[in-house]
JSON list of C-alpha atoms in Angstrom, two decimals:
[
{"chain": "A", "resi": 17, "resn": "UNK", "atom": "CA", "xyz": [-18.80, 47.51, 57.11]},
{"chain": "A", "resi": 18, "resn": "UNK", "atom": "CA", "xyz": [-18.92, 51.08, 58.49]},
{"chain": "A", "resi": 19, "resn": "UNK", "atom": "CA", "xyz": [-20.14, 54.25, 56.69]},
{"chain": "A", "resi": 20, "resn": "UNK", "atom": "CA", "xyz": [-23.60, 55.93, 56.90]},
{"chain": "A", "resi": 21, "resn": "UNK", "atom": "CA", "xyz": [-23.44, 58.44, 53.92]},
{"chain": "A", "resi": 22, "resn": "UNK", "atom": "CA", "xyz": [-23.26, 57.49, 50.17]},
{"chain": "A", "resi": 23, "resn": "UNK", "atom": "CA", "xyz": [-23.91, 58.69, 46.59]},
{"chain": "A", "resi": 24, "resn": "UNK", "atom": "CA", "xyz": [-23.79, 56.71, 43.40]},
{"chain": "A", "resi": 25, "resn": "UNK", "atom": "CA", "xyz": [-25.70, 55.14, 40.54]},
{"chain": "A", "resi": 26, "resn": "UNK", "atom": "CA", "xyz": [-28.70, 52.67, 40.93]},
{"chain": "A", "resi": 27, "resn": "UNK", "atom": "CA", "xyz": [-27.27, 49.33, 39.40]},
{"chain": "A", "resi": 28, "resn": "UNK", "atom": "CA", "xyz": [-30.34, 47.13, 40.04]},
{"chain": "A", "resi": 29, "resn": "UNK", "atom": "CA", "xyz": [-33.86, 47.35, 41.66]},
{"chain": "A", "resi": 30, "resn": "UNK", "atom": "CA", "xyz": [-36.20, 44.80, 43.14]},
{"chain": "A", "resi": 31, "resn": "UNK", "atom": "CA", "xyz": [-39.35, 43.77, 41.30]},
{"chain": "A", "resi": 32, "resn": "UNK", "atom": "CA", "xyz": [-41.49, 45.84, 43.52]},
{"chain": "A", "resi": 33, "resn": "UNK", "atom": "CA", "xyz": [-39.47, 48.93, 43.31]},
{"chain": "A", "resi": 34, "resn": "UNK", "atom": "CA", "xyz": [-41.24, 51.90, 41.61]},
{"chain": "A", "resi": 35, "resn": "UNK", "atom": "CA", "xyz": [-39.62, 55.07, 43.13]},
{"chain": "A", "resi": 36, "resn": "UNK", "atom": "CA", "xyz": [-36.21, 54.57, 41.55]},
{"chain": "A", "resi": 37, "resn": "UNK", "atom": "CA", "xyz": [-34.95, 53.20, 38.27]},
{"chain": "A", "resi": 38, "resn": "UNK", "atom": "CA", "xyz": [-31.59, 51.64, 37.00]},
{"chain": "A", "resi": 39, "resn": "UNK", "atom": "CA", "xyz": [-29.15, 54.39, 36.16]},
{"chain": "A", "resi": 40, "resn": "UNK", "atom": "CA", "xyz": [-30.49, 57.18, 38.41]},
{"chain": "A", "resi": 41, "resn": "UNK", "atom": "CA", "xyz": [-28.03, 59.15, 40.58]},
{"chain": "A", "resi": 42, "resn": "UNK", "atom": "CA", "xyz": [-28.94, 58.94, 44.15]},
{"chain": "A", "resi": 43, "resn": "UNK", "atom": "CA", "xyz": [-27.56, 59.90, 47.63]},
{"chain": "A", "resi": 44, "resn": "UNK", "atom": "CA", "xyz": [-28.71, 59.08, 51.19]},
{"chain": "A", "resi": 45, "resn": "UNK", "atom": "CA", "xyz": [-28.16, 57.97, 54.75]},
{"chain": "A", "resi": 46, "resn": "UNK", "atom": "CA", "xyz": [-27.95, 54.55, 56.13]},
{"chain": "A", "resi": 47, "resn": "UNK", "atom": "CA", "xyz": [-27.54, 54.66, 59.89]},
{"chain": "A", "resi": 48, "resn": "UNK", "atom": "CA", "xyz": [-27.87, 51.37, 61.81]},
{"chain": "A", "resi": 49, "resn": "UNK", "atom": "CA", "xyz": [-27.29, 49.17, 58.84]},
{"chain": "A", "resi": 50, "resn": "UNK", "atom": "CA", "xyz": [-24.07, 51.18, 57.79]},
{"chain": "A", "resi": 51, "resn": "UNK", "atom": "CA", "xyz": [-22.23, 49.48, 54.86]},
{"chain": "A", "resi": 52, "resn": "UNK", "atom": "CA", "xyz": [-21.56, 52.65, 52.69]},
{"chain": "A", "resi": 53, "resn": "UNK", "atom": "CA", "xyz": [-17.79, 52.41, 52.77]},
{"chain": "A", "resi": 54, "resn": "UNK", "atom": "CA", "xyz": [-18.07, 49.94, 49.90]},
{"chain": "A", "resi": 55, "resn": "UNK", "atom": "CA", "xyz": [-18.66, 49.67, 46.11]},
{"chain": "A", "resi": 56, "resn": "UNK", "atom": "CA", "xyz": [-22.21, 48.35, 46.45]},
{"chain": "A", "resi": 57, "resn": "UNK", "atom": "CA", "xyz": [-24.98, 48.86, 48.87]},
{"chain": "A", "resi": 58, "resn": "UNK", "atom": "CA", "xyz": [-28.63, 47.67, 49.06]},
{"chain": "A", "resi": 59, "resn": "UNK", "atom": "CA", "xyz": [-31.23, 50.04, 50.56]},
{"chain": "A", "resi": 60, "resn": "UNK", "atom": "CA", "xyz": [-35.08, 49.95, 50.73]},
{"chain": "A", "resi": 61, "resn": "UNK", "atom": "CA", "xyz": [-36.86, 52.37, 48.44]},
{"chain": "A", "resi": 62, "resn": "UNK", "atom": "CA", "xyz": [-38.64, 54.02, 51.15]},
{"chain": "A", "resi": 63, "resn": "UNK", "atom": "CA", "xyz": [-35.45, 54.54, 53.23]},
{"chain": "A", "resi": 64, "resn": "UNK", "atom": "CA", "xyz": [-33.35, 57.79, 53.64]},
{"chain": "A", "resi": 65, "resn": "UNK", "atom": "CA", "xyz": [-32.60, 58.15, 49.83]},
{"chain": "A", "resi": 66, "resn": "UNK", "atom": "CA", "xyz": [-33.13, 60.72, 47.14]},
{"chain": "A", "resi": 67, "resn": "UNK", "atom": "CA", "xyz": [-31.99, 61.65, 43.67]},
{"chain": "A", "resi": 68, "resn": "UNK", "atom": "CA", "xyz": [-28.93, 63.73, 43.19]},
{"chain": "A", "resi": 69, "resn": "UNK", "atom": "CA", "xyz": [-29.55, 67.19, 41.96]},
{"chain": "A", "resi": 70, "resn": "UNK", "atom": "CA", "xyz": [-28.48, 67.91, 38.36]},
{"chain": "A", "resi": 71, "resn": "UNK", "atom": "CA", "xyz": [-25.04, 69.44, 38.24]},
{"chain": "A", "resi": 72, "resn": "UNK", "atom": "CA", "xyz": [-24.04, 68.21, 41.67]},
{"chain": "A", "resi": 73, "resn": "UNK", "atom": "CA", "xyz": [-21.23, 65.61, 41.78]},
{"chain": "A", "resi": 74, "resn": "UNK", "atom": "CA", "xyz": [-21.26, 62.41, 43.92]},
{"chain": "A", "resi": 75, "resn": "UNK", "atom": "CA", "xyz": [-18.46, 63.84, 46.09]},
{"chain": "A", "resi": 76, "resn": "UNK", "atom": "CA", "xyz": [-20.64, 66.96, 46.83]},
{"chain": "A", "resi": 77, "resn": "UNK", "atom": "CA", "xyz": [-23.77, 65.11, 47.42]},
{"chain": "A", "resi": 78, "resn": "UNK", "atom": "CA", "xyz": [-22.37, 62.24, 49.65]},
{"chain": "A", "resi": 79, "resn": "UNK", "atom": "CA", "xyz": [-21.67, 64.43, 52.71]},
{"chain": "A", "resi": 80, "resn": "UNK", "atom": "CA", "xyz": [-25.02, 66.08, 52.59]},
{"chain": "A", "resi": 81, "resn": "UNK", "atom": "CA", "xyz": [-26.72, 64.13, 55.29]},
{"chain": "A", "resi": 82, "resn": "UNK", "atom": "CA", "xyz": [-24.47, 62.79, 58.01]},
{"chain": "A", "resi": 83, "resn": "UNK", "atom": "CA", "xyz": [-23.76, 65.55, 60.51]},
{"chain": "A", "resi": 84, "resn": "UNK", "atom": "CA", "xyz": [-25.91, 68.03, 58.58]},
{"chain": "A", "resi": 85, "resn": "UNK", "atom": "CA", "xyz": [-29.10, 66.06, 59.61]},
{"chain": "A", "resi": 86, "resn": "UNK", "atom": "CA", "xyz": [-28.55, 67.32, 63.06]},
{"chain": "A", "resi": 87, "resn": "UNK", "atom": "CA", "xyz": [-28.81, 70.94, 62.09]},
{"chain": "A", "resi": 88, "resn": "UNK", "atom": "CA", "xyz": [-32.44, 71.02, 61.02]},
{"chain": "A", "resi": 89, "resn": "UNK", "atom": "CA", "xyz": [-33.21, 69.27, 64.26]},
{"chain": "A", "resi": 90, "resn": "UNK", "atom": "CA", "xyz": [-31.54, 72.15, 66.24]},
{"chain": "A", "resi": 91, "resn": "UNK", "atom": "CA", "xyz": [-33.53, 74.66, 64.33]},
{"chain": "A", "resi": 92, "resn": "UNK", "atom": "CA", "xyz": [-36.84, 72.92, 64.73]},
{"chain": "A", "resi": 93, "resn": "UNK", "atom": "CA", "xyz": [-36.33, 72.16, 68.32]},
{"chain": "A", "resi": 94, "resn": "UNK", "atom": "CA", "xyz": [-35.37, 75.74, 69.11]},
{"chain": "A", "resi": 95, "resn": "UNK", "atom": "CA", "xyz": [-38.28, 77.09, 66.99]},
{"chain": "A", "resi": 96, "resn": "UNK", "atom": "CA", "xyz": [-35.96, 79.59, 65.42]},
{"chain": "A", "resi": 97, "resn": "UNK", "atom": "CA", "xyz": [-37.67, 82.44, 63.63]},
{"chain": "A", "resi": 98, "resn": "UNK", "atom": "CA", "xyz": [-36.57, 85.23, 61.26]},
{"chain": "A", "resi": 99, "resn": "UNK", "atom": "CA", "xyz": [-34.77, 87.95, 63.10]},
{"chain": "A", "resi": 100, "resn": "UNK", "atom": "CA", "xyz": [-33.76, 86.01, 66.06]},
{"chain": "A", "resi": 101, "resn": "UNK", "atom": "CA", "xyz": [-30.22, 85.85, 67.32]},
{"chain": "A", "resi": 102, "resn": "UNK", "atom": "CA", "xyz": [-28.42, 82.52, 67.50]},
{"chain": "A", "resi": 103, "resn": "UNK", "atom": "CA", "xyz": [-24.90, 81.58, 68.41]},
{"chain": "A", "resi": 104, "resn": "UNK", "atom": "CA", "xyz": [-23.31, 78.45, 66.88]},
{"chain": "A", "resi": 105, "resn": "UNK", "atom": "CA", "xyz": [-20.42, 76.91, 68.90]},
{"chain": "A", "resi": 106, "resn": "UNK", "atom": "CA", "xyz": [-18.30, 74.66, 66.56]},
{"chain": "A", "resi": 107, "resn": "UNK", "atom": "CA", "xyz": [-19.24, 76.37, 63.19]},
{"chain": "A", "resi": 108, "resn": "UNK", "atom": "CA", "xyz": [-16.61, 74.45, 61.17]},
{"chain": "A", "resi": 109, "resn": "UNK", "atom": "CA", "xyz": [-17.80, 71.02, 62.03]},
{"chain": "A", "resi": 110, "resn": "UNK", "atom": "CA", "xyz": [-20.33, 68.99, 59.82]},
{"chain": "A", "resi": 111, "resn": "UNK", "atom": "CA", "xyz": [-23.20, 69.93, 62.25]},
{"chain": "A", "resi": 112, "resn": "UNK", "atom": "CA", "xyz": [-22.04, 73.45, 62.87]},
{"chain": "A", "resi": 113, "resn": "UNK", "atom": "CA", "xyz": [-21.28, 74.54, 59.16]},
{"chain": "A", "resi": 114, "resn": "UNK", "atom": "CA", "xyz": [-24.72, 73.22, 58.21]},
{"chain": "A", "resi": 115, "resn": "UNK", "atom": "CA", "xyz": [-26.45, 74.92, 61.15]},
{"chain": "A", "resi": 116, "resn": "UNK", "atom": "CA", "xyz": [-24.99, 78.29, 60.03]},
{"chain": "A", "resi": 117, "resn": "UNK", "atom": "CA", "xyz": [-26.32, 77.77, 56.53]},
{"chain": "A", "resi": 118, "resn": "UNK", "atom": "CA", "xyz": [-29.80, 76.63, 57.74]},
{"chain": "A", "resi": 119, "resn": "UNK", "atom": "CA", "xyz": [-30.28, 79.41, 60.23]},
{"chain": "A", "resi": 120, "resn": "UNK", "atom": "CA", "xyz": [-29.46, 82.09, 57.59]},
{"chain": "A", "resi": 121, "resn": "UNK", "atom": "CA", "xyz": [-32.03, 80.15, 55.19]},
{"chain": "A", "resi": 122, "resn": "UNK", "atom": "CA", "xyz": [-34.69, 80.81, 57.89]},
{"chain": "A", "resi": 123, "resn": "UNK", "atom": "CA", "xyz": [-33.71, 84.46, 58.34]},
{"chain": "A", "resi": 124, "resn": "UNK", "atom": "CA", "xyz": [-31.85, 84.36, 61.80]},
{"chain": "A", "resi": 125, "resn": "UNK", "atom": "CA", "xyz": [-28.85, 86.47, 62.73]},
{"chain": "A", "resi": 126, "resn": "UNK", "atom": "CA", "xyz": [-25.99, 84.17, 63.26]},
{"chain": "A", "resi": 127, "resn": "UNK", "atom": "CA", "xyz": [-22.81, 84.49, 65.43]},
{"chain": "A", "resi": 128, "resn": "UNK", "atom": "CA", "xyz": [-20.40, 81.74, 64.67]},
{"chain": "A", "resi": 129, "resn": "UNK", "atom": "CA", "xyz": [-17.56, 80.47, 66.97]},
{"chain": "A", "resi": 130, "resn": "UNK", "atom": "CA", "xyz": [-14.47, 78.96, 65.28]},
{"chain": "A", "resi": 131, "resn": "UNK", "atom": "CA", "xyz": [-10.62, 79.19, 65.20]},
{"chain": "A", "resi": 132, "resn": "UNK", "atom": "CA", "xyz": [-8.56, 81.84, 63.60]},
{"chain": "A", "resi": 133, "resn": "UNK", "atom": "CA", "xyz": [-7.72, 79.82, 60.54]},
{"chain": "A", "resi": 134, "resn": "UNK", "atom": "CA", "xyz": [-11.38, 79.41, 59.50]},
{"chain": "A", "resi": 135, "resn": "UNK", "atom": "CA", "xyz": [-12.89, 82.83, 60.08]},
{"chain": "A", "resi": 136, "resn": "UNK", "atom": "CA", "xyz": [-13.24, 83.55, 56.34]},
{"chain": "A", "resi": 137, "resn": "UNK", "atom": "CA", "xyz": [-14.68, 80.20, 55.67]},
{"chain": "A", "resi": 138, "resn": "UNK", "atom": "CA", "xyz": [-17.43, 80.54, 58.31]},
{"chain": "A", "resi": 139, "resn": "UNK", "atom": "CA", "xyz": [-18.14, 84.23, 56.94]},
{"chain": "A", "resi": 140, "resn": "UNK", "atom": "CA", "xyz": [-18.51, 82.59, 53.46]},
{"chain": "A", "resi": 141, "resn": "UNK", "atom": "CA", "xyz": [-21.24, 80.20, 54.95]},
{"chain": "A", "resi": 142, "resn": "UNK", "atom": "CA", "xyz": [-23.27, 83.30, 55.91]},
{"chain": "A", "resi": 143, "resn": "UNK", "atom": "CA", "xyz": [-22.45, 84.17, 59.40]},
{"chain": "A", "resi": 144, "resn": "UNK", "atom": "CA", "xyz": [-23.09, 87.66, 60.42]},
{"chain": "A", "resi": 145, "resn": "UNK", "atom": "CA", "xyz": [-20.50, 87.72, 63.03]},
{"chain": "A", "resi": 146, "resn": "UNK", "atom": "CA", "xyz": [-17.64, 85.50, 63.99]},
{"chain": "A", "resi": 147, "resn": "UNK", "atom": "CA", "xyz": [-15.95, 85.01, 67.31]},
{"chain": "A", "resi": 148, "resn": "UNK", "atom": "CA", "xyz": [-12.39, 83.49, 67.41]},
{"chain": "A", "resi": 149, "resn": "UNK", "atom": "CA", "xyz": [-12.32, 81.14, 70.39]},
{"chain": "A", "resi": 150, "resn": "UNK", "atom": "CA", "xyz": [-8.51, 81.25, 70.42]},
{"chain": "A", "resi": 151, "resn": "UNK", "atom": "CA", "xyz": [-8.56, 84.99, 71.10]},
{"chain": "A", "resi": 152, "resn": "UNK", "atom": "CA", "xyz": [-11.61, 85.08, 73.53]},
{"chain": "A", "resi": 153, "resn": "UNK", "atom": "CA", "xyz": [-13.82, 82.94, 75.57]},
{"chain": "A", "resi": 154, "resn": "UNK", "atom": "CA", "xyz": [-17.00, 82.88, 73.59]},
{"chain": "A", "resi": 155, "resn": "UNK", "atom": "CA", "xyz": [-19.05, 82.41, 76.86]},
{"chain": "A", "resi": 156, "resn": "UNK", "atom": "CA", "xyz": [-17.94, 85.86, 78.03]},
{"chain": "A", "resi": 157, "resn": "UNK", "atom": "CA", "xyz": [-19.46, 87.46, 74.85]},
{"chain": "A", "resi": 158, "resn": "UNK", "atom": "CA", "xyz": [-21.33, 90.75, 75.63]},
{"chain": "A", "resi": 159, "resn": "UNK", "atom": "CA", "xyz": [-24.16, 89.96, 73.23]},
{"chain": "A", "resi": 160, "resn": "UNK", "atom": "CA", "xyz": [-27.12, 87.76, 74.20]},
{"chain": "A", "resi": 161, "resn": "UNK", "atom": "CA", "xyz": [-29.00, 85.21, 72.04]},
{"chain": "A", "resi": 162, "resn": "UNK", "atom": "CA", "xyz": [-32.35, 83.64, 71.64]},
{"chain": "A", "resi": 163, "resn": "UNK", "atom": "CA", "xyz": [-30.55, 80.20, 71.24]},
{"chain": "A", "resi": 164, "resn": "UNK", "atom": "CA", "xyz": [-27.18, 78.81, 71.67]},
{"chain": "A", "resi": 165, "resn": "UNK", "atom": "CA", "xyz": [-26.28, 75.77, 69.58]},
{"chain": "A", "resi": 166, "resn": "UNK", "atom": "CA", "xyz": [-23.36, 73.86, 70.92]},
{"chain": "A", "resi": 167, "resn": "UNK", "atom": "CA", "xyz": [-22.73, 71.64, 67.93]},
{"chain": "A", "resi": 168, "resn": "UNK", "atom": "CA", "xyz": [-19.43, 70.12, 69.23]},
{"chain": "A", "resi": 169, "resn": "UNK", "atom": "CA", "xyz": [-20.71, 69.40, 72.79]},
{"chain": "A", "resi": 170, "resn": "UNK", "atom": "CA", "xyz": [-17.69, 71.05, 74.34]},
{"chain": "A", "resi": 171, "resn": "UNK", "atom": "CA", "xyz": [-19.50, 73.54, 76.70]},
{"chain": "A", "resi": 172, "resn": "UNK", "atom": "CA", "xyz": [-22.38, 73.30, 79.14]},
{"chain": "A", "resi": 173, "resn": "UNK", "atom": "CA", "xyz": [-25.69, 75.03, 79.78]},
{"chain": "A", "resi": 174, "resn": "UNK", "atom": "CA", "xyz": [-24.04, 76.33, 83.03]},
{"chain": "A", "resi": 175, "resn": "UNK", "atom": "CA", "xyz": [-21.27, 78.15, 81.09]},
{"chain": "A", "resi": 176, "resn": "UNK", "atom": "CA", "xyz": [-23.59, 79.42, 78.32]},
{"chain": "A", "resi": 177, "resn": "UNK", "atom": "CA", "xyz": [-26.55, 80.38, 80.47]},
{"chain": "A", "resi": 178, "resn": "UNK", "atom": "CA", "xyz": [-25.36, 83.96, 80.73]},
{"chain": "A", "resi": 179, "resn": "UNK", "atom": "CA", "xyz": [-25.40, 84.23, 76.90]},
{"chain": "A", "resi": 180, "resn": "UNK", "atom": "CA", "xyz": [-29.14, 83.53, 76.77]},
{"chain": "A", "resi": 181, "resn": "UNK", "atom": "CA", "xyz": [-31.87, 86.11, 76.67]},
{"chain": "A", "resi": 182, "resn": "UNK", "atom": "CA", "xyz": [-34.76, 85.58, 79.19]},
{"chain": "A", "resi": 183, "resn": "UNK", "atom": "CA", "xyz": [-36.50, 82.43, 77.89]},
{"chain": "A", "resi": 184, "resn": "UNK", "atom": "CA", "xyz": [-33.43, 81.58, 75.62]},
{"chain": "A", "resi": 185, "resn": "UNK", "atom": "CA", "xyz": [-32.54, 78.07, 74.66]},
{"chain": "A", "resi": 186, "resn": "UNK", "atom": "CA", "xyz": [-29.42, 76.03, 75.03]},
{"chain": "A", "resi": 187, "resn": "UNK", "atom": "CA", "xyz": [-29.10, 73.00, 72.71]},
{"chain": "A", "resi": 188, "resn": "UNK", "atom": "CA", "xyz": [-26.12, 70.65, 72.39]},
{"chain": "A", "resi": 189, "resn": "UNK", "atom": "CA", "xyz": [-25.21, 67.70, 70.20]},
{"chain": "A", "resi": 190, "resn": "UNK", "atom": "CA", "xyz": [-23.95, 65.72, 73.09]},
{"chain": "A", "resi": 191, "resn": "UNK", "atom": "CA", "xyz": [-25.41, 64.31, 76.41]},
{"chain": "A", "resi": 192, "resn": "UNK", "atom": "CA", "xyz": [-23.15, 66.39, 78.49]},
{"chain": "A", "resi": 193, "resn": "UNK", "atom": "CA", "xyz": [-21.52, 65.42, 81.83]},
{"chain": "A", "resi": 194, "resn": "UNK", "atom": "CA", "xyz": [-23.72, 63.14, 83.74]},
{"chain": "A", "resi": 195, "resn": "UNK", "atom": "CA", "xyz": [-26.20, 63.11, 80.74]},
{"chain": "A", "resi": 196, "resn": "UNK", "atom": "CA", "xyz": [-27.20, 66.41, 81.99]},
{"chain": "A", "resi": 197, "resn": "UNK", "atom": "CA", "xyz": [-28.61, 67.48, 78.54]},
{"chain": "A", "resi": 198, "resn": "UNK", "atom": "CA", "xyz": [-31.34, 64.80, 78.75]},
{"chain": "A", "resi": 199, "resn": "UNK", "atom": "CA", "xyz": [-32.12, 65.63, 82.41]},
{"chain": "A", "resi": 200, "resn": "UNK", "atom": "CA", "xyz": [-32.02, 69.48, 82.28]},
{"chain": "A", "resi": 201, "resn": "UNK", "atom": "CA", "xyz": [-34.92, 69.58, 79.49]},
{"chain": "A", "resi": 202, "resn": "UNK", "atom": "CA", "xyz": [-37.17, 68.16, 82.24]},
{"chain": "A", "resi": 203, "resn": "UNK", "atom": "CA", "xyz": [-35.97, 70.45, 85.00]},
{"chain": "A", "resi": 204, "resn": "UNK", "atom": "CA", "xyz": [-35.35, 73.82, 83.35]},
{"chain": "A", "resi": 205, "resn": "UNK", "atom": "CA", "xyz": [-39.01, 74.46, 82.26]},
{"chain": "A", "resi": 206, "resn": "UNK", "atom": "CA", "xyz": [-40.07, 74.41, 85.85]},
{"chain": "A", "resi": 207, "resn": "UNK", "atom": "CA", "xyz": [-38.18, 77.80, 86.51]},
{"chain": "A", "resi": 208, "resn": "UNK", "atom": "CA", "xyz": [-39.76, 79.56, 83.63]},
{"chain": "A", "resi": 209, "resn": "UNK", "atom": "CA", "xyz": [-36.41, 81.07, 82.38]},
{"chain": "A", "resi": 210, "resn": "UNK", "atom": "CA", "xyz": [-33.73, 79.93, 80.26]},
{"chain": "A", "resi": 211, "resn": "UNK", "atom": "CA", "xyz": [-34.19, 76.28, 79.15]},
{"chain": "A", "resi": 212, "resn": "UNK", "atom": "CA", "xyz": [-32.30, 73.34, 77.71]},
{"chain": "A", "resi": 213, "resn": "UNK", "atom": "CA", "xyz": [-33.61, 71.20, 74.91]},
{"chain": "A", "resi": 214, "resn": "UNK", "atom": "CA", "xyz": [-32.27, 68.27, 73.26]},
{"chain": "A", "resi": 215, "resn": "UNK", "atom": "CA", "xyz": [-32.59, 67.82, 69.42]},
{"chain": "A", "resi": 216, "resn": "UNK", "atom": "CA", "xyz": [-33.25, 64.39, 68.09]},
{"chain": "A", "resi": 217, "resn": "UNK", "atom": "CA", "xyz": [-32.62, 64.21, 64.36]},
{"chain": "A", "resi": 218, "resn": "UNK", "atom": "CA", "xyz": [-34.72, 62.70, 61.64]},
{"chain": "A", "resi": 219, "resn": "UNK", "atom": "CA", "xyz": [-33.31, 59.92, 59.55]},
{"chain": "A", "resi": 220, "resn": "UNK", "atom": "CA", "xyz": [-35.89, 59.42, 56.95]},
{"chain": "A", "resi": 221, "resn": "UNK", "atom": "CA", "xyz": [-36.53, 60.04, 53.23]},
{"chain": "A", "resi": 222, "resn": "UNK", "atom": "CA", "xyz": [-38.10, 63.47, 54.08]},
{"chain": "A", "resi": 223, "resn": "UNK", "atom": "CA", "xyz": [-34.84, 64.60, 55.59]},
{"chain": "A", "resi": 224, "resn": "UNK", "atom": "CA", "xyz": [-32.77, 63.56, 52.46]},
{"chain": "A", "resi": 225, "resn": "UNK", "atom": "CA", "xyz": [-35.25, 65.29, 50.13]},
{"chain": "A", "resi": 226, "resn": "UNK", "atom": "CA", "xyz": [-35.11, 68.41, 52.29]},
{"chain": "A", "resi": 227, "resn": "UNK", "atom": "CA", "xyz": [-31.25, 68.57, 51.81]},
{"chain": "A", "resi": 228, "resn": "UNK", "atom": "CA", "xyz": [-31.65, 67.68, 48.11]},
{"chain": "A", "resi": 229, "resn": "UNK", "atom": "CA", "xyz": [-33.79, 70.72, 47.58]},
{"chain": "A", "resi": 230, "resn": "UNK", "atom": "CA", "xyz": [-31.44, 73.05, 49.68]},
{"chain": "A", "resi": 231, "resn": "UNK", "atom": "CA", "xyz": [-28.43, 71.71, 47.58]},
{"chain": "A", "resi": 232, "resn": "UNK", "atom": "CA", "xyz": [-30.38, 72.29, 44.43]},
{"chain": "A", "resi": 233, "resn": "UNK", "atom": "CA", "xyz": [-31.31, 75.84, 45.26]},
{"chain": "A", "resi": 234, "resn": "UNK", "atom": "CA", "xyz": [-27.70, 76.71, 46.31]},
{"chain": "A", "resi": 235, "resn": "UNK", "atom": "CA", "xyz": [-28.78, 77.43, 49.84]},
{"chain": "A", "resi": 236, "resn": "UNK", "atom": "CA", "xyz": [-26.76, 74.57, 51.45]},
{"chain": "A", "resi": 237, "resn": "UNK", "atom": "CA", "xyz": [-23.42, 73.23, 50.42]},
{"chain": "A", "resi": 238, "resn": "UNK", "atom": "CA", "xyz": [-21.65, 70.48, 52.56]},
{"chain": "A", "resi": 239, "resn": "UNK", "atom": "CA", "xyz": [-18.16, 71.76, 53.69]},
{"chain": "A", "resi": 240, "resn": "UNK", "atom": "CA", "xyz": [-15.43, 69.23, 52.41]},
{"chain": "A", "resi": 241, "resn": "UNK", "atom": "CA", "xyz": [-12.09, 69.12, 54.13]},
{"chain": "A", "resi": 242, "resn": "UNK", "atom": "CA", "xyz": [-10.32, 66.35, 52.41]},
{"chain": "A", "resi": 243, "resn": "UNK", "atom": "CA", "xyz": [-10.87, 63.47, 49.91]},
{"chain": "A", "resi": 244, "resn": "UNK", "atom": "CA", "xyz": [-9.37, 59.97, 50.10]},
{"chain": "A", "resi": 245, "resn": "UNK", "atom": "CA", "xyz": [-9.65, 56.94, 47.82]},
{"chain": "A", "resi": 246, "resn": "UNK", "atom": "CA", "xyz": [-11.14, 53.94, 49.41]},
{"chain": "A", "resi": 247, "resn": "UNK", "atom": "CA", "xyz": [-7.80, 52.20, 49.51]},
{"chain": "A", "resi": 248, "resn": "UNK", "atom": "CA", "xyz": [-6.64, 54.89, 51.89]},
{"chain": "A", "resi": 249, "resn": "UNK", "atom": "CA", "xyz": [-9.62, 54.75, 54.13]},
{"chain": "A", "resi": 250, "resn": "UNK", "atom": "CA", "xyz": [-7.47, 54.00, 57.24]},
{"chain": "A", "resi": 251, "resn": "UNK", "atom": "CA", "xyz": [-5.64, 57.24, 56.70]},
{"chain": "A", "resi": 252, "resn": "UNK", "atom": "CA", "xyz": [-8.93, 58.98, 56.43]},
{"chain": "A", "resi": 253, "resn": "UNK", "atom": "CA", "xyz": [-10.10, 57.65, 59.82]},
{"chain": "A", "resi": 254, "resn": "UNK", "atom": "CA", "xyz": [-6.71, 58.58, 61.30]},
{"chain": "A", "resi": 255, "resn": "UNK", "atom": "CA", "xyz": [-7.16, 62.24, 60.08]},
{"chain": "A", "resi": 256, "resn": "UNK", "atom": "CA", "xyz": [-10.75, 62.42, 61.59]},
{"chain": "A", "resi": 257, "resn": "UNK", "atom": "CA", "xyz": [-9.57, 61.06, 64.87]},
{"chain": "A", "resi": 258, "resn": "UNK", "atom": "CA", "xyz": [-7.07, 63.92, 65.07]},
{"chain": "A", "resi": 259, "resn": "UNK", "atom": "CA", "xyz": [-10.07, 66.09, 65.88]},
{"chain": "A", "resi": 260, "resn": "UNK", "atom": "CA", "xyz": [-8.75, 68.78, 63.25]},
{"chain": "A", "resi": 261, "resn": "UNK", "atom": "CA", "xyz": [-11.41, 67.96, 60.55]},
{"chain": "A", "resi": 262, "resn": "UNK", "atom": "CA", "xyz": [-13.23, 70.81, 58.88]},
{"chain": "A", "resi": 263, "resn": "UNK", "atom": "CA", "xyz": [-16.74, 69.89, 57.79]},
{"chain": "A", "resi": 264, "resn": "UNK", "atom": "CA", "xyz": [-16.54, 66.37, 56.00]},
{"chain": "A", "resi": 265, "resn": "UNK", "atom": "CA", "xyz": [-13.96, 63.94, 54.80]},
{"chain": "A", "resi": 266, "resn": "UNK", "atom": "CA", "xyz": [-15.17, 62.14, 51.58]},
{"chain": "A", "resi": 267, "resn": "UNK", "atom": "CA", "xyz": [-14.13, 58.69, 50.61]},
{"chain": "A", "resi": 268, "resn": "UNK", "atom": "CA", "xyz": [-14.09, 58.25, 46.79]},
{"chain": "A", "resi": 269, "resn": "UNK", "atom": "CA", "xyz": [-15.01, 54.65, 45.68]},
{"chain": "A", "resi": 270, "resn": "UNK", "atom": "CA", "xyz": [-13.93, 53.81, 42.11]},
{"chain": "A", "resi": 271, "resn": "UNK", "atom": "CA", "xyz": [-15.38, 50.56, 40.78]},
{"chain": "A", "resi": 272, "resn": "UNK", "atom": "CA", "xyz": [-12.93, 48.16, 39.14]},
{"chain": "A", "resi": 273, "resn": "UNK", "atom": "CA", "xyz": [-12.95, 48.19, 35.31]}
]
């Protein structure tokens, strides 16, 4: 059974569970075990789970971890500080849309790359500047950056290197051709110039609580593209596989009466 994100009501707890009670609204992340595309799911109380903020629906909370959990890994690995300039390639994806919001949360100046149809969406997420990749090659941008986040893994350090300030960092969500994004972090520091780092995301309870607090404060909102009922989950997968998805696709599970 596939699926890593979920949100719902606690139906039962084990005899040793003290962190959650029956009836509580919760959401979380279940990578490895999967199983969230279903009506019922069993998770450990110390797993990646937290309560849903008051006033937030299950559909709004459920997409708050998968994809998004890479964004704080990017920010932490790059050591982004207030006032720094960061470019986000793929700003409409689950990772990129979260990265734009988290970067603004920490005070960075954000340039976001997306297509024409989504310029206003990305501006609404807080981007200070938007580059339309259908109108210009973002790697030829005249501005320079402290960090470039390739959140869709469709570029390379070689192409983006000219965008980086001296000592700037390139990070990608993918391994890259020949797994170079795992090898370059070992090599580039030797030259004391622009570097590559590879972000490894956290998948624990602290991560989910972090997003709960941001959602509750209004500083983060998962972008939702479409919603499908569970009985149309095949259609949902087919849509995601088109590569046209913006943010997240939500599966609504309605228990039988």
